Amino acid sequence: MSIRELTPEQARARQLAGAVVIDVRQVHERAGGMAEGARGVAMGELLVDPFTSLPSLEQEIVLICQSGRRSADAATALLAAGYTRLASVLGGTAAWRAAGLPLVRPGADTAECDFHDRYSRHLLLPQVGEAGQRRLQRSRVLVVGAGGLGAPAAFYLAAAGVGRLRIVDDDVVERSNLHRQIIHVDAATGCAKVDSARERLLALNPHIEVEAIQERVTSGNVDALMDGVDVVLDGSDNFPLRYLLNDACIKHARPLVYAAIERFDGQVCVFDAGRRRGQAPCYRCLFPEPPPPEFAPNCAEAGVLGVLPGLAGVMQATEVLKLLLDMGEPLAGRLLRFDALGMRFRETRVHPDPDCPLCAPGRAFPGYIDYAAFCAHRR
C-alpha cells in the first residue's frame, strides 16, 4: 500500500475535517514555525513508541516535516506498525508556508526564536546540534589582533554564535588596512581597531558579548587577558608576540590557533602543548629561534594579496570552532601551508620537541622573558 501525498491545501482540509497532523521535525526545527494545529513529535520519538502519541490505529494521520521526505518515511514505518489511514504533506512545511497557510511559532520567547532561526543550519548538523550551539554560546575566545587575520576570524566566530569574544589590539584603522581587514570600513579610519571591530560584530550578532581592549599584549597583561578563555586565536604579525602567546598558552593550558601570511603564501597550525604535553607541539617546537628579518618581512614591507589573510583567518575560525565543539581533527601537530597563486596546499607534520624549554613533559614554566630582546638577539 502506497502512502498518499497531499498538497498543503488538501492537508489543511483534512485537518479541519478531523485528521491529526503530526510534525515529525526536531524541536529546534519546529521553533521556526509549524503548521497551525499540528502536534510536534520528533520522528525518532514517534517511531520508538507510536501508540503513546497515536493510540488509535484507525485515526486519520497526516504527517509533515520540512520538505516531505521524513514525513513519507515516517508514514511508511507507521504503516508497518498497523496504522491504516496515513498521508504525508508534499513539500512539507516549506510548501505549507509558500501556500500562505497559517503557521505558529511554538512556545518560545523572542530570544529563543532568534536562537533557533539564527543557528538553524548549525542545529541540523549532528556534530553540533542544540547542545553544541549552547556550548559555543558559553565559550570565550581571545582574539589577538583586529587586523588581517583577526578581522575575518572574528566575523565568523561572531556569526557562529561564540558567546564572548575578547579582542585585543592597540592600533587604529588606517586606509591601507581596508583592502584586507574587512571588519573595518572607511568611516572608521583613525578609530581604534577594537572599537571598530566591536561595532561591526555586534551589528552582525547583537546576542554575543565583545570585549574591546585597546592595549598592546605584553608579559605584564597577558595573564589577565587569558583569564577565562577557552581558545586563543593568534592574529599577530610579529615574532615577539607569537612567542609570548605560545608561552602563555602553555602556562594556562589553552590551545593556540596560529596563522601567518606573506605576499601570496600562508600557513595555519594549532599548538596544544599546554593541554597535551609530549603529544602535541608548541610554537617553539616549530620555531626554536625566530628567522632573520629578511626571511620574514611583514605586510608593510613585503605586501600581501588582500584575500590571503581572509583565507587564513577563516581557517583559524574553523579550527577554533572544532576545538570548542571537540569535533573533527584539529591541525594540532600539522602545519598547513598554502600557495594562493597556485592554489596548492601542503601539510607538514610538526612533532613535539622532547627538549623544548617550554613544553617538555615535567618541565616547570620558566616565566616570561624579554621577547623583543630574544628575537633581536637571535637575528
Short mmCIF file of C-alpha atoms in Angstrom, two decimals, residues 16-307:
data_model
loop_
_atom_site.label_atom_id
_atom_site.label_comp_id
_atom_site.label_asym_id
_atom_site.label_seq_id
_atom_site.Cartn_x
_atom_site.Cartn_y
_atom_site.Cartn_z
CA LEU A 16 -10.22 20.74 9.57
CA ALA A 17 -12.23 17.58 8.97
CA GLY A 18 -10.66 15.87 11.99
CA ALA A 19 -7.34 14.43 10.84
CA VAL A 20 -4.41 14.63 13.27
CA VAL A 21 -1.42 16.49 11.84
CA ILE A 22 1.94 15.44 13.30
CA ASP A 23 5.10 17.49 12.68
CA VAL A 24 7.96 14.99 12.84
CA ARG A 25 10.81 17.52 12.82
CA GLN A 26 13.14 18.15 15.75
CA VAL A 27 12.23 20.77 18.37
CA HIS A 28 14.68 23.36 17.04
CA GLU A 29 13.27 23.00 13.52
CA ARG A 30 9.72 23.46 14.70
CA ALA A 31 10.70 26.63 16.56
CA GLY A 32 10.93 28.42 13.21
CA GLY A 33 7.23 27.83 12.55
CA MET A 34 4.90 24.86 12.22
CA ALA A 35 1.51 24.22 10.68
CA GLU A 36 -1.24 25.64 12.82
CA GLY A 37 -2.91 22.89 14.87
CA ALA A 38 -0.13 20.37 14.28
CA ARG A 39 1.37 18.40 17.16
CA GLY A 40 5.12 18.22 17.37
CA VAL A 41 6.55 14.73 17.87
CA ALA A 42 10.10 14.15 16.60
CA MET A 43 10.33 11.26 14.16
CA GLY A 44 12.64 9.19 16.34
CA GLU A 45 10.38 9.57 19.37
CA LEU A 46 7.28 8.80 17.32
CA LEU A 47 8.61 5.60 15.81
CA VAL A 48 10.04 4.25 19.07
CA ASP A 49 6.61 4.34 20.70
CA PRO A 50 3.89 5.45 18.23
CA PHE A 51 0.98 4.30 20.44
CA THR A 52 1.78 6.93 23.09
CA SER A 53 1.16 9.73 20.60
CA LEU A 54 -1.31 7.91 18.34
CA PRO A 55 -3.28 5.37 20.36
CA SER A 56 -5.86 4.64 17.62
CA LEU A 57 -4.79 2.62 14.58
CA GLU A 58 -7.85 3.90 12.66
CA GLN A 59 -7.26 7.62 13.29
CA GLU A 60 -6.57 9.62 10.12
CA ILE A 61 -2.98 10.84 10.41
CA VAL A 62 -1.26 13.46 8.26
CA LEU A 63 2.50 13.69 8.74
CA ILE A 64 4.55 16.78 7.88
CA CYS A 65 8.26 17.63 8.04
CA GLN A 66 10.38 20.30 6.38
CA SER A 67 10.31 19.09 2.76
CA GLY A 68 8.19 15.92 2.74
CA ARG A 69 10.85 13.23 2.80
CA ARG A 70 10.98 12.43 6.50
CA SER A 71 7.21 12.51 6.82
CA ALA A 72 6.88 9.99 3.97
CA ASP A 73 9.45 7.73 5.65
CA ALA A 74 7.62 8.05 8.97
CA ALA A 75 4.31 7.21 7.32
CA THR A 76 5.83 4.08 5.80
CA ALA A 77 7.09 3.00 9.21
CA LEU A 78 3.69 3.64 10.81
CA LEU A 79 2.01 1.63 8.07
CA ALA A 80 4.19 -1.33 9.02
CA ALA A 81 3.14 -0.80 12.66
CA GLY A 82 -0.52 -1.27 11.73
CA TYR A 83 -1.82 2.24 11.11
CA THR A 84 -4.15 2.34 8.12
CA ARG A 85 -5.11 5.95 7.37
CA LEU A 86 -1.88 7.75 6.63
CA ALA A 87 -0.78 10.63 4.43
CA SER A 88 2.28 12.82 4.01
CA VAL A 89 2.34 16.51 3.09
CA LEU A 90 4.04 17.03 -0.27
CA GLY A 91 6.73 19.69 0.08
CA GLY A 92 6.35 19.79 3.87
CA THR A 93 6.35 22.95 5.96
CA ALA A 94 8.21 24.86 3.23
CA ALA A 95 5.29 24.26 0.86
CA TRP A 96 2.78 24.99 3.63
CA ARG A 97 4.44 28.36 4.20
CA ALA A 98 4.60 29.11 0.46
CA ALA A 99 0.87 28.37 0.16
CA GLY A 100 0.15 31.04 2.74
CA LEU A 101 -1.44 28.61 5.21
CA PRO A 102 -1.38 29.54 8.90
CA LEU A 103 1.79 28.91 10.88
CA VAL A 104 2.52 29.17 14.58
CA ARG A 105 5.80 29.55 16.46
CA PRO A 106 5.57 27.23 19.45
CA GLY A 107 6.36 28.28 22.95
CA ALA A 108 9.38 30.33 22.57
CA ASP A 109 10.22 33.78 23.73
CA THR A 110 11.95 36.25 21.43
CA ALA A 111 15.46 35.18 22.43
CA GLU A 112 14.70 31.51 21.81
CA CYS A 113 13.14 32.28 18.44
CA ASP A 114 16.24 34.23 17.46
CA PHE A 115 18.48 31.38 18.63
CA HIS A 116 16.69 28.76 16.55
CA ASP A 117 16.38 30.99 13.49
CA ARG A 118 19.93 32.33 13.56
CA TYR A 119 21.67 28.98 14.06
CA SER A 120 19.18 26.74 12.24
CA ARG A 121 21.80 25.35 9.86
CA HIS A 122 24.16 24.54 12.74
CA LEU A 123 21.34 22.86 14.61
CA LEU A 124 20.79 20.49 11.69
CA LEU A 125 24.35 19.18 11.96
CA PRO A 126 24.61 16.10 14.20
CA GLN A 127 28.12 17.21 15.19
CA VAL A 128 26.74 20.50 16.53
CA GLY A 129 23.03 20.32 17.32
CA GLU A 130 21.46 22.34 20.09
CA ALA A 131 23.90 21.08 22.74
CA GLY A 132 26.89 22.14 20.66
CA GLN A 133 25.39 25.52 19.85
CA ARG A 134 24.73 26.15 23.53
CA ARG A 135 28.34 25.21 24.18
CA LEU A 136 29.50 27.84 21.68
CA GLN A 137 27.20 30.31 23.39
CA ARG A 138 29.04 29.70 26.70
CA SER A 139 32.54 29.91 25.18
CA ARG A 140 35.07 32.73 25.34
CA VAL A 141 37.78 33.24 22.72
CA LEU A 142 40.72 35.62 22.94
CA VAL A 143 41.40 37.18 19.53
CA VAL A 144 44.78 38.90 19.48
CA GLY A 145 44.77 41.41 16.66
CA ALA A 146 41.86 43.04 14.83
CA GLY A 147 43.75 43.15 11.55
CA GLY A 148 44.11 40.93 8.51
CA LEU A 149 43.72 37.61 10.34
CA GLY A 150 41.59 38.68 13.28
CA ALA A 151 39.06 40.51 11.09
CA PRO A 152 37.67 37.54 9.11
CA ALA A 153 38.16 35.13 12.00
CA ALA A 154 36.21 37.31 14.44
CA PHE A 155 33.43 37.83 11.89
CA TYR A 156 32.87 34.11 11.51
CA LEU A 157 33.18 33.38 15.21
CA ALA A 158 30.56 36.04 15.95
CA ALA A 159 28.31 34.71 13.21
CA ALA A 160 28.73 31.18 14.55
CA GLY A 161 27.48 32.26 17.95
CA VAL A 162 30.63 32.16 20.08
CA GLY A 163 29.20 33.92 23.10
CA ARG A 164 32.17 36.03 24.24
CA LEU A 165 34.93 37.48 22.08
CA ARG A 166 37.78 39.32 23.79
CA ILE A 167 39.57 41.33 21.08
CA VAL A 168 42.91 42.98 21.88
CA ASP A 169 44.73 45.43 19.60
CA ASP A 170 46.43 48.75 20.31
CA ASP A 171 46.32 50.05 16.74
CA VAL A 172 43.97 52.39 14.86
CA VAL A 173 42.34 51.88 11.47
CA GLU A 174 44.32 53.18 8.51
CA ARG A 175 43.12 53.37 4.94
CA SER A 176 45.87 50.94 3.89
CA ASN A 177 44.20 48.32 6.12
CA LEU A 178 40.90 48.28 4.30
CA HIS A 179 41.83 46.07 1.34
CA ARG A 180 42.23 43.10 3.65
CA GLN A 181 40.90 43.94 7.15
CA ILE A 182 37.25 43.53 6.23
CA ILE A 183 35.86 44.18 9.69
CA HIS A 184 36.63 47.91 9.27
CA VAL A 185 35.01 50.49 6.98
CA ASP A 186 36.29 53.71 5.50
CA ALA A 187 34.40 55.81 8.03
CA ALA A 188 36.33 54.10 10.85
CA THR A 189 39.68 55.45 9.63
CA GLY A 190 41.51 56.87 12.64
CA CYS A 191 39.36 54.96 15.15
CA ALA A 192 40.66 52.25 17.47
CA LYS A 193 40.55 48.92 15.68
CA VAL A 194 38.96 47.17 18.64
CA ASP A 195 36.13 49.71 18.79
CA SER A 196 35.54 49.45 15.05
CA ALA A 197 35.55 45.65 15.30
CA ARG A 198 33.15 45.63 18.24
CA GLU A 199 30.66 47.83 16.40
CA ARG A 200 30.64 45.63 13.31
CA LEU A 201 30.48 42.36 15.23
CA LEU A 202 27.52 43.47 17.34
CA ALA A 203 25.77 44.71 14.21
CA LEU A 204 26.16 41.17 12.84
CA ASN A 205 25.16 39.38 16.04
CA PRO A 206 23.78 41.51 18.87
CA HIS A 207 23.40 38.47 21.13
CA ILE A 208 27.10 37.99 21.84
CA GLU A 209 29.48 39.89 24.11
CA VAL A 210 32.51 41.65 22.62
CA GLU A 211 35.23 42.94 24.94
CA ALA A 212 37.25 45.60 23.12
CA ILE A 213 40.65 46.08 24.76
CA GLN A 214 42.90 48.71 23.21
CA GLU A 215 46.20 47.56 24.61
CA ARG A 216 49.44 46.06 23.41
CA VAL A 217 49.76 42.49 24.67
CA THR A 218 52.76 42.23 26.99
CA SER A 219 54.14 39.94 29.64
CA GLY A 220 52.51 42.23 32.18
CA ASN A 221 48.92 41.88 30.97
CA VAL A 222 48.81 38.58 29.12
CA ASP A 223 47.73 36.55 32.16
CA ALA A 224 44.75 38.83 32.75
CA LEU A 225 43.83 38.64 29.06
CA MET A 226 43.95 34.84 29.24
CA ASP A 227 41.60 34.71 32.21
CA GLY A 228 38.55 32.57 31.48
CA VAL A 229 39.24 32.00 27.79
CA ASP A 230 38.82 28.61 26.13
CA VAL A 231 40.92 29.17 23.00
CA VAL A 232 43.42 31.81 21.85
CA LEU A 233 43.45 32.95 18.24
CA ASP A 234 46.76 34.48 17.21
CA GLY A 235 46.20 37.25 14.67
CA SER A 236 49.53 38.94 15.44
CA ASP A 237 52.16 39.92 12.89
CA ASN A 238 55.41 39.83 14.85
CA PHE A 239 57.61 37.19 16.41
CA PRO A 240 57.91 38.55 19.98
CA LEU A 241 54.13 38.45 20.39
CA ARG A 242 53.87 34.96 18.86
CA TYR A 243 56.41 33.60 21.36
CA LEU A 244 54.65 35.36 24.23
CA LEU A 245 51.24 33.94 23.27
CA ASN A 246 52.74 30.48 22.90
CA ASP A 247 54.28 30.63 26.36
CA ALA A 248 51.10 32.00 27.95
CA CYS A 249 49.02 29.23 26.36
CA ILE A 250 51.38 26.63 27.79
CA LYS A 251 51.22 28.25 31.23
CA HIS A 252 47.41 28.39 31.17
CA ALA A 253 46.92 25.07 29.30
CA ARG A 254 44.94 26.60 26.43
CA PRO A 255 45.08 25.75 22.72
CA LEU A 256 46.61 28.35 20.41
CA VAL A 257 45.36 28.71 16.82
CA TYR A 258 48.17 30.24 14.79
CA ALA A 259 48.43 31.66 11.28
CA ALA A 260 50.94 33.70 9.32
CA ILE A 261 50.80 35.28 5.87
CA GLU A 262 53.26 36.78 3.40
CA ARG A 263 52.62 38.07 -0.13
CA PHE A 264 50.72 35.08 -1.63
CA ASP A 265 51.54 32.39 0.92
CA GLY A 266 50.09 31.45 4.26
CA GLN A 267 50.24 28.84 6.98
CA VAL A 268 47.94 27.68 9.76
CA CYS A 269 48.53 25.38 12.74
CA VAL A 270 47.15 24.53 16.17
CA PHE A 271 49.54 24.38 19.11
CA ASP A 272 48.07 22.47 22.03
CA ALA A 273 51.10 21.53 24.11
CA GLY A 274 49.67 23.20 27.20
CA ARG A 275 46.97 20.54 27.46
CA ARG A 276 48.88 17.69 25.78
CA ARG A 277 52.47 17.72 26.96
CA GLY A 278 54.66 15.41 24.94
CA GLN A 279 51.85 14.66 22.48
CA ALA A 280 51.31 17.96 20.72
CA PRO A 281 53.98 20.55 19.83
CA CYS A 282 54.13 24.21 20.73
CA TYR A 283 55.22 27.14 18.58
CA ARG A 284 58.78 26.83 19.91
CA CYS A 285 58.94 23.23 18.70
CA LEU A 286 58.37 24.55 15.17
CA PHE A 287 60.46 27.71 15.53
CA PRO A 288 63.06 27.31 18.31
CA GLU A 289 64.51 30.62 17.08
CA PRO A 290 62.94 33.42 15.06
CA PRO A 291 64.19 33.64 11.48
CA PRO A 292 66.27 36.60 10.32
CA PRO A 293 64.10 39.58 9.30
CA GLU A 294 64.91 39.21 5.60
CA PHE A 295 63.20 35.81 5.65
CA ALA A 296 60.06 37.02 7.41
CA PRO A 297 59.08 40.53 6.27
CA ASN A 298 55.73 41.90 7.45
CA CYS A 299 52.90 43.06 5.18
CA ALA A 300 54.04 46.68 5.31
CA GLU A 301 57.42 45.64 3.96
CA ALA A 302 56.53 42.85 1.54
CA GLY A 303 52.88 43.47 0.63
CA VAL A 304 50.08 40.93 0.69
CA LEU A 305 47.25 39.89 -1.59
CA GLY A 306 44.12 41.24 0.09
CA VAL A 307 42.18 37.98 0.12
#
